[in-house]
Short mmCIF file of C-alpha atoms and ligand atoms in Angstrom, two decimals:
data_model
loop_
_atom_site.label_atom_id
_atom_site.label_comp_id
_atom_site.label_asym_id
_atom_site.label_seq_id
_atom_site.Cartn_x
_atom_site.Cartn_y
_atom_site.Cartn_z
CA MET A 1 148.46 150.67 101.80
CA LEU A 2 151.59 152.19 100.31
CA ARG A 3 154.55 149.94 99.64
CA LEU A 4 158.16 150.89 99.23
CA MET A 5 158.06 151.93 95.56
CA ARG A 6 161.78 151.50 95.25
CA ARG A 7 163.27 149.26 97.88
CA LEU A 8 166.34 150.33 99.79
CA PRO A 9 168.97 147.58 100.06
CA GLY A 10 170.17 146.08 103.32
CA LEU A 11 172.65 143.54 104.63
CA PRO A 12 171.65 139.97 103.73
CA LEU A 13 172.47 138.82 107.27
CA PRO A 14 170.37 137.54 110.18
CA PRO A 15 169.38 140.43 112.53
CA ALA A 16 171.61 139.20 115.39
CA LEU A 17 174.69 139.34 113.13
CA THR A 18 173.84 142.91 112.15
CA LEU A 19 173.38 143.95 115.77
CA LEU A 20 176.80 142.86 117.00
CA PRO A 21 178.98 145.11 114.79
CA TYR A 22 176.45 147.93 115.25
CA LEU A 23 176.84 147.68 119.03
CA TYR A 24 180.55 146.96 119.27
CA ARG A 25 182.23 148.49 116.17
CA PRO A 26 179.71 151.23 115.32
CA PHE A 27 181.89 153.59 113.29
CA PRO A 28 183.65 151.00 111.06
CA PHE A 29 180.26 149.32 110.59
CA LEU A 30 178.59 152.58 109.53
CA ASP A 31 181.54 153.47 107.27
CA ALA A 32 181.22 150.16 105.46
CA MET A 33 177.43 150.46 105.14
CA GLY A 34 177.63 154.06 103.89
CA LYS A 35 180.15 153.09 101.19
CA ARG A 36 178.21 150.05 100.12
CA TYR A 37 174.79 151.76 100.07
CA PRO A 38 175.25 155.42 99.11
CA GLU A 39 171.50 156.18 98.93
CA GLY A 40 170.67 154.75 102.34
CA PHE A 41 170.02 151.24 103.61
CA THR A 42 167.77 149.13 105.77
CA LEU A 43 168.83 147.56 109.06
CA ARG A 44 167.07 144.61 110.67
CA PHE A 45 167.54 144.22 114.39
CA PRO A 46 166.27 141.32 116.52
CA ALA A 47 162.74 141.79 117.94
CA MET A 48 162.10 144.68 115.53
CA PRO A 49 159.00 143.91 113.45
CA THR A 50 159.84 146.39 110.66
CA PRO A 51 163.37 147.00 109.31
CA ALA A 52 164.70 150.49 110.05
CA VAL A 53 165.60 152.70 107.11
CA VAL A 54 168.86 154.61 107.55
CA PHE A 55 169.44 157.81 105.57
CA HIS A 56 172.71 159.65 105.26
CA HIS A 57 171.94 162.39 102.79
CA PRO A 58 171.40 165.85 104.35
CA ASP A 59 168.22 166.39 102.26
CA ALA A 60 166.67 163.27 103.78
CA ALA A 61 167.67 164.50 107.26
CA LYS A 62 165.94 167.79 106.47
CA GLU A 63 162.77 165.94 105.48
CA ILE A 64 162.83 163.79 108.63
CA PHE A 65 163.44 166.78 110.91
CA ALA A 66 160.54 168.64 109.26
CA LEU A 67 158.07 165.91 110.29
CA GLY A 68 155.47 167.21 112.76
CA ALA A 69 154.49 165.90 116.20
CA ASP A 70 151.72 163.74 114.66
CA ASP A 71 153.73 162.59 111.62
CA ALA A 72 156.54 160.81 113.47
CA HIS A 73 157.32 159.72 117.02
CA ALA A 74 160.65 159.24 118.79
CA GLY A 75 159.38 157.77 122.07
CA GLN A 76 159.31 154.24 120.65
CA ILE A 77 162.94 154.53 119.50
CA ASN A 78 164.01 155.71 122.96
CA ALA A 79 161.83 153.18 124.81
CA VAL A 80 164.88 151.15 125.94
CA LEU A 81 165.74 154.05 128.25
CA GLY A 82 162.30 153.83 129.91
CA PRO A 83 163.25 151.69 132.93
CA ILE A 84 165.86 154.28 133.95
CA LEU A 85 164.36 157.59 132.87
CA GLY A 86 160.68 156.84 133.56
CA LYS A 87 157.69 156.82 131.25
CA THR A 88 157.10 160.59 131.38
CA SER A 89 160.69 161.39 130.40
CA LEU A 90 160.86 163.93 127.58
CA LEU A 91 162.82 161.36 125.55
CA LEU A 92 159.94 158.89 125.73
CA LEU A 93 156.94 161.18 125.26
CA ASP A 94 155.34 161.99 121.93
CA GLY A 95 152.72 164.30 120.45
CA LYS A 96 151.01 166.90 122.65
CA GLU A 97 152.48 165.55 125.91
CA HIS A 98 155.98 165.87 124.50
CA LEU A 99 155.41 169.46 123.39
CA ARG A 100 153.95 170.35 126.81
CA GLN A 101 156.95 169.00 128.73
CA ARG A 102 159.41 170.51 126.26
CA LYS A 103 157.94 173.98 126.76
CA LEU A 104 158.22 173.58 130.53
CA LEU A 105 161.87 172.43 130.36
CA MET A 106 163.11 174.92 127.77
CA PRO A 107 163.49 178.21 129.70
CA PRO A 108 166.16 177.18 132.23
CA LEU A 109 168.39 175.82 129.45
CA HIS A 110 168.40 178.90 127.27
CA GLY A 111 169.72 182.39 126.61
CA GLU A 112 170.43 184.69 129.51
CA ARG A 113 170.51 181.97 132.14
CA MET A 114 173.58 180.38 130.58
CA SER A 115 175.93 183.12 131.74
CA SER A 116 174.92 182.55 135.37
CA TYR A 117 176.29 178.97 135.11
CA GLY A 118 179.72 179.91 133.63
CA ALA A 119 181.62 180.81 136.80
CA ARG A 120 180.50 177.57 138.48
CA MET A 121 181.61 175.48 135.46
CA ILE A 122 185.05 177.10 135.58
CA ALA A 123 185.41 176.70 139.36
CA LEU A 124 184.48 173.00 139.23
CA THR A 125 187.02 172.42 136.43
CA GLU A 126 189.77 174.21 138.35
CA ALA A 127 189.02 172.13 141.45
CA SER A 128 189.23 168.94 139.39
CA ILE A 129 192.54 169.91 137.73
CA ALA A 130 194.00 170.49 141.20
CA THR A 131 193.60 166.72 141.81
CA TRP A 132 195.01 165.43 138.49
CA PRO A 133 198.34 163.56 138.81
CA GLU A 134 201.46 165.17 137.29
CA ARG A 135 203.78 163.48 134.76
CA GLU A 136 201.91 160.20 134.72
CA ARG A 137 199.33 158.71 132.43
CA PHE A 138 195.71 158.90 133.65
CA PRO A 139 192.28 158.47 132.05
CA VAL A 140 190.74 161.92 131.75
CA HIS A 141 187.25 160.79 130.76
CA ASP A 142 186.23 159.96 134.35
CA ARG A 143 187.47 163.33 135.56
CA LEU A 144 185.54 165.15 132.87
CA GLN A 145 182.46 163.12 133.65
CA ALA A 146 182.72 164.04 137.33
CA ILE A 147 182.91 167.74 136.36
CA THR A 148 179.89 167.56 134.04
CA LEU A 149 177.90 165.58 136.63
CA ASP A 150 178.63 168.16 139.32
CA VAL A 151 177.69 170.97 136.92
CA ILE A 152 174.39 169.34 136.08
CA LEU A 153 173.61 168.50 139.71
CA ARG A 154 174.27 172.10 140.66
CA VAL A 155 172.29 173.51 137.77
CA VAL A 156 169.42 171.04 138.04
CA PHE A 157 169.05 170.85 141.82
CA GLY A 158 170.87 173.90 143.03
CA ILE A 159 172.89 171.78 145.44
CA ASP A 160 176.61 171.12 145.45
CA GLU A 161 177.36 170.10 148.97
CA GLY A 162 175.79 168.39 151.92
CA GLU A 163 174.80 164.83 152.63
CA LEU A 164 172.00 164.60 150.05
CA PHE A 165 174.32 165.78 147.29
CA HIS A 166 176.96 163.17 148.09
CA ARG A 167 174.53 160.27 148.50
CA LEU A 168 172.59 161.15 145.36
CA ARG A 169 175.78 161.66 143.39
CA GLU A 170 177.09 158.25 144.44
CA ARG A 171 173.87 156.49 143.42
CA LEU A 172 173.70 158.32 140.09
CA VAL A 173 177.31 157.49 139.23
CA GLY A 174 176.51 153.83 139.95
CA ILE A 175 173.34 153.89 137.85
CA LEU A 176 174.92 155.64 134.92
CA GLU A 177 178.01 153.41 135.01
CA LEU A 178 175.87 150.26 134.98
CA ALA A 179 173.61 151.67 132.28
CA THR A 180 176.53 152.20 129.87
CA ASN A 181 176.66 148.45 129.20
CA PRO A 182 175.60 148.16 125.52
CA MET A 183 173.67 145.00 126.37
CA PHE A 184 171.17 147.05 128.36
CA LEU A 185 170.07 148.58 125.07
CA LEU A 186 168.35 145.25 124.43
CA PRO A 187 165.00 144.63 126.18
CA TRP A 188 165.96 140.96 126.87
CA PHE A 189 168.69 142.07 129.26
CA GLN A 190 166.42 144.52 131.09
CA ARG A 191 165.24 141.77 133.41
CA ASP A 192 165.89 141.05 137.02
CA LEU A 193 167.37 137.54 137.04
CA GLY A 194 168.44 137.45 140.68
CA PRO A 195 170.40 139.34 143.29
CA LEU A 196 173.81 138.89 141.66
CA THR A 197 172.91 140.23 138.25
CA ARG A 198 173.79 143.71 137.01
CA TRP A 199 170.16 144.56 136.26
CA ASN A 200 169.24 143.75 139.85
CA THR A 201 172.00 146.07 141.14
CA LEU A 202 170.79 148.75 138.75
CA ALA A 203 167.17 148.39 139.89
CA ARG A 204 168.23 148.69 143.54
CA ALA A 205 170.33 151.80 142.91
CA LEU A 206 167.40 153.31 140.99
CA ARG A 207 165.02 152.71 143.91
CA GLU A 208 167.45 154.40 146.29
CA ALA A 209 168.01 157.37 143.96
CA ASP A 210 164.24 157.72 143.49
CA GLU A 211 163.69 157.88 147.22
CA MET A 212 166.14 160.78 147.41
CA LEU A 213 164.72 162.53 144.36
CA TYR A 214 161.12 162.30 145.59
CA GLY A 215 162.23 163.35 149.07
CA GLU A 216 163.90 166.48 147.69
CA ILE A 217 160.92 167.31 145.42
CA ARG A 218 158.48 167.05 148.37
CA ARG A 219 160.72 169.01 150.68
CA ARG A 220 161.12 171.85 148.18
CA ARG A 221 157.40 171.89 147.40
CA ALA A 222 156.47 172.01 151.08
CA SER A 223 159.08 174.58 152.15
CA GLY A 224 158.63 176.86 149.14
CA GLU A 225 162.46 177.05 148.99
CA ARG A 226 163.57 178.26 145.55
CA GLY A 227 166.92 179.07 143.91
CA ASP A 228 168.23 179.72 140.40
CA ASP A 229 168.18 175.98 139.60
CA ILE A 230 166.03 174.02 137.17
CA LEU A 231 164.07 172.18 139.87
CA SER A 232 162.99 175.53 141.33
CA LEU A 233 161.79 176.73 137.94
CA LEU A 234 159.99 173.47 137.21
CA LEU A 235 158.24 173.48 140.60
CA ASP A 236 156.69 176.84 139.70
CA ALA A 237 156.13 176.10 135.98
CA ARG A 238 152.53 175.88 134.73
CA ASP A 239 151.30 174.52 131.42
CA GLU A 240 148.72 176.23 129.20
CA GLN A 241 145.92 174.87 131.40
CA GLY A 242 147.63 176.33 134.48
CA GLU A 243 148.58 172.85 135.76
CA PRO A 244 151.88 172.23 137.59
CA MET A 245 154.09 169.18 136.95
CA THR A 246 153.38 166.12 139.10
CA ASP A 247 156.04 164.61 141.38
CA SER A 248 156.63 161.70 139.03
CA GLU A 249 156.91 163.99 136.00
CA LEU A 250 159.46 166.06 137.91
CA ARG A 251 161.42 162.93 138.89
CA ASP A 252 161.49 161.66 135.31
CA GLU A 253 162.58 164.99 133.82
CA LEU A 254 165.29 165.49 136.45
CA MET A 255 166.62 161.99 135.77
CA THR A 256 166.47 162.69 132.02
CA LEU A 257 168.44 165.92 132.31
CA LEU A 258 171.03 164.24 134.52
CA ALA A 259 171.40 161.21 132.27
CA ALA A 260 171.22 163.01 128.91
CA GLY A 261 173.29 165.97 130.03
CA HIS A 262 176.54 164.82 131.52
CA GLU A 263 177.95 161.68 129.89
CA THR A 264 177.31 163.15 126.43
CA THR A 265 179.11 166.39 127.24
CA ALA A 266 182.02 164.60 128.97
CA THR A 267 182.48 162.33 125.95
CA ALA A 268 182.46 165.25 123.52
CA LEU A 269 185.04 166.97 125.73
CA SER A 270 187.28 163.89 125.75
CA TRP A 271 187.26 163.80 121.96
CA GLY A 272 187.85 167.54 121.77
CA LEU A 273 190.87 167.33 124.08
CA ARG A 274 192.28 164.43 122.13
CA TRP A 275 192.22 166.42 118.89
CA ILE A 276 193.60 169.59 120.43
CA LEU A 277 196.52 167.61 121.87
CA ALA A 278 197.10 165.73 118.62
CA SER A 279 197.54 169.01 116.74
CA LYS A 280 200.93 170.78 116.68
CA SER A 281 199.55 174.30 116.77
CA LEU A 282 195.88 174.30 117.81
CA GLY A 283 196.45 174.44 121.59
CA ALA A 284 198.73 177.49 121.25
CA ARG A 285 196.29 179.20 118.85
CA LEU A 286 193.45 178.65 121.32
CA VAL A 287 195.44 180.12 124.23
CA ARG A 288 196.39 183.14 122.07
CA GLU A 289 192.71 183.65 121.24
CA LEU A 290 191.75 183.53 124.92
CA GLU A 291 194.41 186.20 125.58
CA THR A 292 193.33 188.39 122.68
CA GLU A 293 189.69 188.24 123.76
CA GLY A 294 190.71 189.24 127.29
CA ALA A 295 189.54 185.92 128.75
CA LEU A 296 192.90 185.36 130.53
CA PRO A 297 194.21 185.29 133.19
CA GLY A 298 190.92 185.59 135.05
CA LEU A 299 188.85 183.21 132.87
CA ALA A 300 185.90 185.54 132.32
CA PRO A 301 182.94 183.42 131.09
CA GLU A 302 181.45 186.06 128.80
CA ARG A 303 184.81 186.52 127.08
CA ILE A 304 185.40 182.79 126.67
CA ALA A 305 181.95 182.53 125.08
CA ARG A 306 183.06 185.04 122.40
CA CYS A 307 186.10 183.00 121.22
CA ALA A 308 185.42 181.98 117.63
CA LEU A 309 188.22 179.40 117.23
CA LEU A 310 187.24 177.73 120.49
CA ASP A 311 183.64 177.55 119.27
CA ALA A 312 184.85 176.10 115.94
CA THR A 313 186.99 173.51 117.80
CA VAL A 314 183.99 172.33 119.82
CA ARG A 315 181.86 172.10 116.67
CA GLU A 316 184.55 170.21 114.76
CA ALA A 317 184.96 167.71 117.64
CA LEU A 318 181.21 167.08 117.56
CA ARG A 319 181.34 166.70 113.78
CA LEU A 320 184.19 164.21 113.62
CA GLN A 321 183.02 162.08 116.55
CA PRO A 322 179.35 162.73 117.10
CA VAL A 323 178.64 161.33 120.54
CA VAL A 324 175.21 160.05 119.47
CA PRO A 325 175.81 158.68 115.96
CA MET A 326 172.18 158.15 114.95
CA VAL A 327 168.73 159.55 115.79
CA GLY A 328 165.39 158.13 114.74
CA ARG A 329 161.64 158.48 114.43
CA VAL A 330 158.81 156.03 113.73
CA LEU A 331 156.47 157.23 110.98
CA GLN A 332 152.89 157.68 112.16
CA ARG A 333 151.63 158.15 108.61
CA PRO A 334 153.05 157.30 105.20
CA ALA A 335 155.78 159.72 104.10
CA ARG A 336 158.16 160.29 101.23
CA ILE A 337 161.75 160.52 102.46
CA GLY A 338 164.80 160.71 100.20
CA GLY A 339 162.58 159.84 97.22
CA TYR A 340 161.25 156.66 98.85
CA ASP A 341 157.61 156.18 99.80
CA LEU A 342 157.58 154.65 103.25
CA ASP A 343 154.75 153.00 105.15
CA ARG A 344 153.30 154.10 108.44
CA GLY A 345 155.20 152.31 111.23
CA THR A 346 158.58 152.46 109.46
CA PRO A 347 161.46 153.45 111.75
CA VAL A 348 163.52 156.10 109.93
CA LEU A 349 167.03 156.82 111.17
CA VAL A 350 169.37 159.71 110.36
CA SER A 351 173.03 158.73 110.45
CA ILE A 352 174.61 161.84 111.96
CA TYR A 353 177.99 160.15 111.74
CA LEU A 354 177.79 159.44 107.99
CA ILE A 355 176.44 162.92 107.13
CA HIS A 356 179.31 164.45 109.11
CA ARG A 357 181.79 162.43 107.07
CA ARG A 358 180.49 163.30 103.61
CA PRO A 359 183.36 164.69 101.50
CA ASP A 360 180.92 166.85 99.48
CA LEU A 361 180.05 168.74 102.70
CA TYR A 362 183.32 168.42 104.59
CA PRO A 363 186.34 168.04 102.25
CA ASP A 364 188.97 165.66 103.68
CA PRO A 365 186.35 164.57 106.23
CA THR A 366 188.53 162.46 108.52
CA ARG A 367 190.86 165.42 109.20
CA PHE A 368 190.27 167.47 112.35
CA ASP A 369 190.07 171.00 110.96
CA PRO A 370 188.21 173.55 113.14
CA ASP A 371 188.93 176.27 110.58
CA ARG A 372 186.26 174.81 108.29
CA PHE A 373 183.73 176.27 110.76
CA LEU A 374 185.40 179.69 110.52
CA ARG A 375 185.28 179.61 106.70
CA GLN A 376 181.73 178.37 106.32
CA ARG A 377 178.35 178.12 108.06
CA PHE A 378 176.62 174.76 107.93
CA ALA A 379 172.86 174.24 107.77
CA PRO A 380 171.05 172.38 110.62
CA HIS A 381 170.73 169.28 108.43
CA GLU A 382 174.46 169.35 107.57
CA TRP A 383 175.88 169.75 111.12
CA LEU A 384 173.55 167.86 113.41
CA PRO A 385 175.25 166.38 116.50
CA PHE A 386 172.20 167.38 118.54
CA GLY A 387 169.63 165.86 116.16
CA GLY A 388 166.94 168.14 114.76
CA GLY A 389 163.38 169.37 114.40
CA ILE A 390 160.96 169.28 117.32
CA ARG A 391 163.16 166.70 119.09
CA ARG A 392 166.45 168.54 118.80
CA CYS A 393 168.48 168.28 122.01
CA ILE A 394 167.17 170.88 124.47
CA GLY A 395 170.59 170.96 126.10
CA MET A 396 172.39 172.09 122.91
CA ALA A 397 173.11 175.70 123.96
CA PHE A 398 173.99 174.51 127.46
CA ALA A 399 176.37 171.80 126.20
CA LEU A 400 178.20 174.07 123.72
CA TYR A 401 178.61 176.73 126.40
CA GLU A 402 179.80 174.22 128.98
CA MET A 403 182.30 172.63 126.59
CA LYS A 404 183.84 176.04 125.90
CA MET A 405 184.08 176.92 129.60
CA ILE A 406 185.70 173.59 130.53
CA LEU A 407 188.12 173.45 127.58
CA ALA A 408 189.23 177.06 128.13
CA THR A 409 189.89 176.34 131.81
CA ILE A 410 191.90 173.21 131.00
CA LEU A 411 193.95 175.04 128.36
CA ALA A 412 194.65 177.87 130.77
CA ARG A 413 195.42 175.80 133.86
CA ALA A 414 197.16 172.61 132.68
CA GLU A 415 199.92 171.65 130.27
CA LEU A 416 198.85 168.35 128.74
CA ARG A 417 200.09 165.87 126.18
CA LEU A 418 198.96 162.56 124.71
CA PRO A 419 200.85 159.47 125.96
CA LEU A 420 203.55 158.16 123.62
CA PHE A 421 201.88 154.77 123.15
CA GLY A 422 198.36 153.50 122.92
CA LYS A 423 195.90 154.24 120.17
CA VAL A 424 192.45 155.44 121.20
CA ARG A 425 189.49 153.67 119.57
CA GLU A 426 185.78 154.44 119.54
CA VAL A 427 183.83 152.29 122.00
CA ARG A 428 180.13 152.24 122.81
CA ARG A 429 179.02 153.34 126.27
CA GLY A 430 175.25 152.84 126.23
CA VAL A 431 173.86 155.17 123.55
CA THR A 432 177.05 157.22 123.26
CA ILE A 433 180.36 156.50 121.48
CA ALA A 434 183.36 157.31 123.67
CA PRO A 435 187.18 157.05 123.42
CA SER A 436 188.56 153.72 124.62
CA ARG A 437 190.47 153.23 127.89
CA GLY A 438 188.98 156.41 129.32
CA MET A 439 191.03 158.64 126.99
CA PRO A 440 194.47 158.52 128.65
CA LEU A 441 196.67 161.61 128.76
CA VAL A 442 199.57 163.07 130.73
CA MET A 443 199.66 166.39 132.59
CA GLU A 444 203.22 167.78 132.37
CA ARG A 445 202.53 170.56 134.84
CA ARG A 446 199.77 172.62 136.35
CA ALA A 447 199.77 176.28 135.42
CA SER A 448 198.92 178.83 138.07
C1 LIG B 501 177.60 167.34 123.74
C2 LIG B 501 176.54 167.06 124.47
C3 LIG B 501 175.23 166.54 123.96
C4 LIG B 501 174.95 165.85 122.81
C5 LIG B 501 175.92 165.42 121.70
C6 LIG B 501 173.52 165.58 122.81
C7 LIG B 501 172.84 164.93 121.78
C8 LIG B 501 171.47 164.73 121.77
C9 LIG B 501 170.76 164.09 120.69
C10 LIG B 501 171.40 163.57 119.41
C11 LIG B 501 169.46 164.06 121.03
C12 LIG B 501 168.30 163.47 120.19
C13 LIG B 501 167.78 164.51 119.24
C14 LIG B 501 166.83 164.01 118.17
O1 LIG B 501 166.21 162.94 118.34
O2 LIG B 501 166.70 164.68 117.13
C15 LIG B 501 169.32 164.67 122.33
C16 LIG B 501 168.13 164.81 123.02
C17 LIG B 501 168.04 165.35 124.28
N1 LIG B 501 169.06 165.90 125.03
FE1 LIG B 501 170.98 166.09 124.47
N2 LIG B 501 172.98 166.10 123.96
C18 LIG B 501 173.98 166.70 124.69
C19 LIG B 501 173.85 167.38 125.89
C20 LIG B 501 172.66 167.53 126.58
C21 LIG B 501 172.51 168.30 127.81
C22 LIG B 501 173.62 169.11 128.47
C23 LIG B 501 171.20 168.16 128.21
C24 LIG B 501 170.47 168.73 129.39
C25 LIG B 501 170.98 169.53 130.29
C26 LIG B 501 170.54 167.30 127.22
C27 LIG B 501 169.23 166.93 127.28
C28 LIG B 501 168.54 166.30 126.24
C29 LIG B 501 167.11 166.00 126.28
C30 LIG B 501 166.17 166.27 127.44
C31 LIG B 501 166.78 165.43 125.03
C32 LIG B 501 165.40 164.96 124.56
C33 LIG B 501 164.78 166.05 123.67
C34 LIG B 501 163.41 165.67 123.14
O3 LIG B 501 163.15 164.48 122.94
O4 LIG B 501 162.61 166.59 122.89
N3 LIG B 501 171.46 166.95 126.25
N4 LIG B 501 170.58 165.08 122.77
#
């Protein structure tokens, strides 16, 4: 058996004391670790038999992302999400099964189809802005999350009104809100300890949502009703053996797309807005670009999609505050990563956050500077907010497109500013890192 030839250092603390700052002060914790251990470090978490090895050099990320389906698995790392997403969720599968599901899910989230979603994204954003209060402080994160949830419900199910939509939406909001408690990332807290506990409430909401999801799957299968939504495409999808997806596979993938696809995008949007509003000139430059590209006043999706500075702004927001700060794999065979020989069974993590803050890649890394993306192209192991390799986020194109549509609509339709007081911090919401206090801002006036 191979041993670590050179050992990576780690904090000389009991696992529970490492977990707390990781859960509650993730960015300062990672900053301190990155400074102290420039080559990478090990992390020991409670109930984890083998310490995880964290790398924050882009070359190591490249090596990890190049690992094949049989070399490394991610399902084990994502297992905490199992009770909510289901055991056939793409996030939990590995090997051949993972590749099969990924192929089935890919087409609706790519290329041509994107443009058919643009007008709906813009309309939902305009409808939301119409309800924002004027000249008073309000948390925008919830509003953005409602927009991204409605987008994903529409795109995934093809429904945006009616009783089912409202009931399902209500249950999902409840589930996702409860699931953002960082404690639920720990298997110990994923237990039903009686009717008054949060896990019990979560389990009940999940049962009710499942009933609706299975009901809709069966109804659509039986009626043959199809639209331009993802469920329609998945109902007709066949794998290489000509087999369709089962009801429970469909349920798990729908839940996965809903859960993975809206909170992440809303959080990235909150950070993006914060930086645009903190800058003296960026908002005006973005509006000028929309005008020059002919995207205003009508908000034409294909013209918004062409705006280079808007694209750079979205990328820079995802660089500076990557919503998911770390991704991981468990080695299924020994491998050499970052010059270290690692045993089979070792969890290897890529710190997206620390790579994004390397001054050798991004000079003056804590500064929000979208122009760096206009001056330079970054490799997939240098800019990696969506992870990489065969597990890279399948919603990447969708999320980037959606962020541009929503930000352009907000810039065109609302005059916003940051409140005079109150610093925004990074706080954990489940697996994502979001702005504190729901990212408060003030709308001075609505534009027509
Ligand atoms: C700004 C928004 C988003 C961010 C930052 C984000 C980030 C990520 C990351 C870091 C991963 C793990 C990748 C890895 O392990 O290498 C991931 C996986 C995934 N994401 Fe996203 N995501 C976003 C939006 C979306 C959207 C809109 C969808 C679907 C509509 C989605 C669906 C998924 C799925 C299904 C996976 C699992 C992929 C697999 O295991 O093969 N995500 N995402």
